[in-house]
Amino acid sequence: MEPQRKHTPQTMYRNIEEITGKRTFLSTGCIKAMNGDIIIDKETILERWAAYIRELFKDDRKNHNIMKNNFAGPPIMKEEVETAIKKMKHGKATGPDNISVELIGPLKILESEKSHIF
């Protein structure tokens, strides 16, 4: 006895597409060579993909700028830091520095008291 197939809208539409020939397939298992010939052999397809990737990422610029580790930007303003601290949510896990938001708040108070002392 054959197992019962589920009768769902998806299977119904899939069957209609198969019968009418409107179903499209994502891959046919072949690609075109550089000269336009169709390649079916798996080894040759892999070689063609490798050549395509090499050609795609080939860099034949005369002068290409190399990024330097000069990430100096404008100085960070005190107001930016205060705004960022106010936006932080309490009770969240710490980051890689193991400093929680609950510890940053008192540091801000101490810093403001320190500025009044000096």
PDB file of C-alpha atoms in Angstrom:
ATOM      1  CA  MET A   1       0.000   0.000   0.000  1.00  0.00           C
ATOM      2  CA  GLU A   2       1.325   3.463  -0.874  1.00  0.00           C
ATOM      3  CA  PRO A   3       1.566   6.061   1.871  1.00  0.00           C
ATOM      4  CA  GLN A   4      -1.020   8.818   1.671  1.00  0.00           C
ATOM      5  CA  ARG A   5       0.336  12.117   0.365  1.00  0.00           C
ATOM      6  CA  LYS A   6      -0.647  15.196   2.290  1.00  0.00           C
ATOM      7  CA  HIS A   7      -3.173  17.326   0.511  1.00  0.00           C
ATOM      8  CA  THR A   8      -1.958  20.840   1.192  1.00  0.00           C
ATOM      9  CA  PRO A   9      -2.172  23.947  -0.977  1.00  0.00           C
ATOM     10  CA  GLN A  10       1.593  23.832  -1.461  1.00  0.00           C
ATOM     11  CA  THR A  11       1.571  20.320  -2.885  1.00  0.00           C
ATOM     12  CA  MET A  12      -1.436  21.151  -5.062  1.00  0.00           C
ATOM     13  CA  TYR A  13       0.287  24.212  -6.588  1.00  0.00           C
ATOM     14  CA  ARG A  14       3.545  22.257  -7.023  1.00  0.00           C
ATOM     15  CA  ASN A  15       1.671  19.497  -8.891  1.00  0.00           C
ATOM     16  CA  ILE A  16      -0.110  22.032 -11.124  1.00  0.00           C
ATOM     17  CA  GLU A  17       3.218  23.707 -11.962  1.00  0.00           C
ATOM     18  CA  GLU A  18       4.772  20.321 -12.796  1.00  0.00           C
ATOM     19  CA  ILE A  19       1.871  19.342 -15.043  1.00  0.00           C
ATOM     20  CA  THR A  20       1.722  22.662 -16.890  1.00  0.00           C
ATOM     21  CA  GLY A  21       5.507  22.869 -17.229  1.00  0.00           C
ATOM     22  CA  LYS A  22       5.724  26.197 -15.427  1.00  0.00           C
ATOM     23  CA  ARG A  23       7.914  24.905 -12.653  1.00  0.00           C
ATOM     24  CA  THR A  24      11.384  26.408 -12.806  1.00  0.00           C
ATOM     25  CA  PHE A  25      14.471  24.773 -11.450  1.00  0.00           C
ATOM     26  CA  LEU A  26      17.264  26.700  -9.781  1.00  0.00           C
ATOM     27  CA  SER A  27      20.128  24.716 -11.271  1.00  0.00           C
ATOM     28  CA  THR A  28      20.481  22.801 -14.489  1.00  0.00           C
ATOM     29  CA  GLY A  29      23.928  21.386 -13.747  1.00  0.00           C
ATOM     30  CA  CYS A  30      25.636  23.148 -16.632  1.00  0.00           C
ATOM     31  CA  ILE A  31      27.254  26.525 -17.294  1.00  0.00           C
ATOM     32  CA  LYS A  32      28.746  28.333 -20.265  1.00  0.00           C
ATOM     33  CA  ALA A  33      32.447  28.484 -20.997  1.00  0.00           C
ATOM     34  CA  MET A  34      34.171  31.761 -21.863  1.00  0.00           C
ATOM     35  CA  ASN A  35      33.717  31.007 -25.565  1.00  0.00           C
ATOM     36  CA  GLY A  36      29.974  30.313 -25.111  1.00  0.00           C
ATOM     37  CA  ASP A  37      30.069  26.509 -25.218  1.00  0.00           C
ATOM     38  CA  ILE A  38      27.931  24.688 -22.661  1.00  0.00           C
ATOM     39  CA  ILE A  39      29.905  22.763 -20.042  1.00  0.00           C
ATOM     40  CA  ILE A  40      28.323  19.666 -18.492  1.00  0.00           C
ATOM     41  CA  ASP A  41      31.337  17.864 -16.991  1.00  0.00           C
ATOM     42  CA  LYS A  42      31.613  18.453 -13.238  1.00  0.00           C
ATOM     43  CA  GLU A  43      35.409  18.860 -13.238  1.00  0.00           C
ATOM     44  CA  THR A  44      35.281  21.382 -16.078  1.00  0.00           C
ATOM     45  CA  ILE A  45      32.482  23.297 -14.317  1.00  0.00           C
ATOM     46  CA  LEU A  46      34.624  23.580 -11.186  1.00  0.00           C
ATOM     47  CA  GLU A  47      37.591  24.782 -13.244  1.00  0.00           C
ATOM     48  CA  ARG A  48      35.374  27.370 -14.970  1.00  0.00           C
ATOM     49  CA  TRP A  49      34.080  28.648 -11.605  1.00  0.00           C
ATOM     50  CA  ALA A  50      37.662  28.956 -10.322  1.00  0.00           C
ATOM     51  CA  ALA A  51      38.644  30.924 -13.432  1.00  0.00           C
ATOM     52  CA  TYR A  52      35.567  33.142 -13.068  1.00  0.00           C
ATOM     53  CA  ILE A  53      36.390  33.932  -9.418  1.00  0.00           C
ATOM     54  CA  ARG A  54      40.039  34.680 -10.283  1.00  0.00           C
ATOM     55  CA  GLU A  55      38.874  37.023 -13.049  1.00  0.00           C
ATOM     56  CA  LEU A  56      36.277  38.623 -10.792  1.00  0.00           C
ATOM     57  CA  PHE A  57      38.752  39.458  -8.026  1.00  0.00           C
ATOM     58  CA  LYS A  58      41.726  40.274 -10.254  1.00  0.00           C
ATOM     59  CA  ASP A  59      43.292  43.571  -9.202  1.00  0.00           C
ATOM     60  CA  ASP A  60      45.262  45.144 -11.994  1.00  0.00           C
ATOM     61  CA  ARG A  61      45.153  48.721 -10.722  1.00  0.00           C
ATOM     62  CA  LYS A  62      48.418  50.605 -10.984  1.00  0.00           C
ATOM     63  CA  ASN A  63      48.160  52.433  -7.666  1.00  0.00           C
ATOM     64  CA  HIS A  64      45.825  50.984  -5.137  1.00  0.00           C
ATOM     65  CA  ASN A  65      45.568  52.688  -1.801  1.00  0.00           C
ATOM     66  CA  ILE A  66      46.627  50.586   1.131  1.00  0.00           C
ATOM     67  CA  MET A  67      44.770  51.353   4.331  1.00  0.00           C
ATOM     68  CA  LYS A  68      47.015  52.547   7.089  1.00  0.00           C
ATOM     69  CA  ASN A  69      46.253  52.053  10.762  1.00  0.00           C
ATOM     70  CA  ASN A  70      45.556  55.735  11.152  1.00  0.00           C
ATOM     71  CA  PHE A  71      42.137  55.666  12.758  1.00  0.00           C
ATOM     72  CA  ALA A  72      42.570  58.927  14.643  1.00  0.00           C
ATOM     73  CA  GLY A  73      39.415  60.952  14.409  1.00  0.00           C
ATOM     74  CA  PRO A  74      37.979  63.867  16.284  1.00  0.00           C
ATOM     75  CA  PRO A  75      38.213  63.698  20.067  1.00  0.00           C
ATOM     76  CA  ILE A  76      35.336  62.069  21.933  1.00  0.00           C
ATOM     77  CA  MET A  77      33.290  64.685  23.754  1.00  0.00           C
ATOM     78  CA  LYS A  78      32.196  64.274  27.373  1.00  0.00           C
ATOM     79  CA  GLU A  79      28.539  64.844  26.377  1.00  0.00           C
ATOM     80  CA  GLU A  80      28.707  61.935  23.908  1.00  0.00           C
ATOM     81  CA  VAL A  81      29.932  59.602  26.655  1.00  0.00           C
ATOM     82  CA  GLU A  82      27.236  60.791  29.071  1.00  0.00           C
ATOM     83  CA  THR A  83      24.510  60.300  26.450  1.00  0.00           C
ATOM     84  CA  ALA A  84      25.783  56.789  25.685  1.00  0.00           C
ATOM     85  CA  ILE A  85      25.801  55.895  29.411  1.00  0.00           C
ATOM     86  CA  LYS A  86      22.228  57.179  29.838  1.00  0.00           C
ATOM     87  CA  LYS A  87      21.047  55.025  26.893  1.00  0.00           C
ATOM     88  CA  MET A  88      22.564  51.814  28.343  1.00  0.00           C
ATOM     89  CA  LYS A  89      20.099  49.348  29.851  1.00  0.00           C
ATOM     90  CA  HIS A  90      20.605  48.056  33.375  1.00  0.00           C
ATOM     91  CA  GLY A  91      20.655  44.349  34.199  1.00  0.00           C
ATOM     92  CA  LYS A  92      22.328  43.278  30.961  1.00  0.00           C
ATOM     93  CA  ALA A  93      25.348  41.018  30.612  1.00  0.00           C
ATOM     94  CA  THR A  94      28.790  42.572  30.682  1.00  0.00           C
ATOM     95  CA  GLY A  95      30.964  42.909  27.625  1.00  0.00           C
ATOM     96  CA  PRO A  96      34.517  41.630  27.137  1.00  0.00           C
ATOM     97  CA  ASP A  97      35.793  44.214  29.644  1.00  0.00           C
ATOM     98  CA  ASN A  98      33.520  42.746  32.400  1.00  0.00           C
ATOM     99  CA  ILE A  99      32.303  46.228  33.391  1.00  0.00           C
ATOM    100  CA  SER A 100      28.570  46.404  33.970  1.00  0.00           C
ATOM    101  CA  VAL A 101      26.403  49.461  33.458  1.00  0.00           C
ATOM    102  CA  GLU A 102      25.691  49.470  37.197  1.00  0.00           C
ATOM    103  CA  LEU A 103      29.398  50.188  37.834  1.00  0.00           C
ATOM    104  CA  ILE A 104      29.656  52.988  35.272  1.00  0.00           C
ATOM    105  CA  GLY A 105      26.960  55.153  36.941  1.00  0.00           C
ATOM    106  CA  PRO A 106      28.828  55.595  40.266  1.00  0.00           C
ATOM    107  CA  LEU A 107      32.049  56.320  38.361  1.00  0.00           C
ATOM    108  CA  LYS A 108      30.273  59.212  36.670  1.00  0.00           C
ATOM    109  CA  ILE A 109      29.214  60.606  40.063  1.00  0.00           C
ATOM    110  CA  LEU A 110      32.751  60.263  41.439  1.00  0.00           C
ATOM    111  CA  GLU A 111      34.144  62.035  38.377  1.00  0.00           C
ATOM    112  CA  SER A 112      31.783  64.993  38.847  1.00  0.00           C
ATOM    113  CA  GLU A 113      32.645  65.230  42.577  1.00  0.00           C
ATOM    114  CA  LYS A 114      36.349  65.100  41.691  1.00  0.00           C
ATOM    115  CA  SER A 115      35.981  68.048  39.351  1.00  0.00           C
ATOM    116  CA  HIS A 116      34.459  70.142  42.163  1.00  0.00           C
ATOM    117  CA  ILE A 117      37.347  69.318  44.497  1.00  0.00           C
ATOM    118  CA  PHE A 118      40.094  70.526  42.169  1.00  0.00           C
TER     119      PHE A 118
END
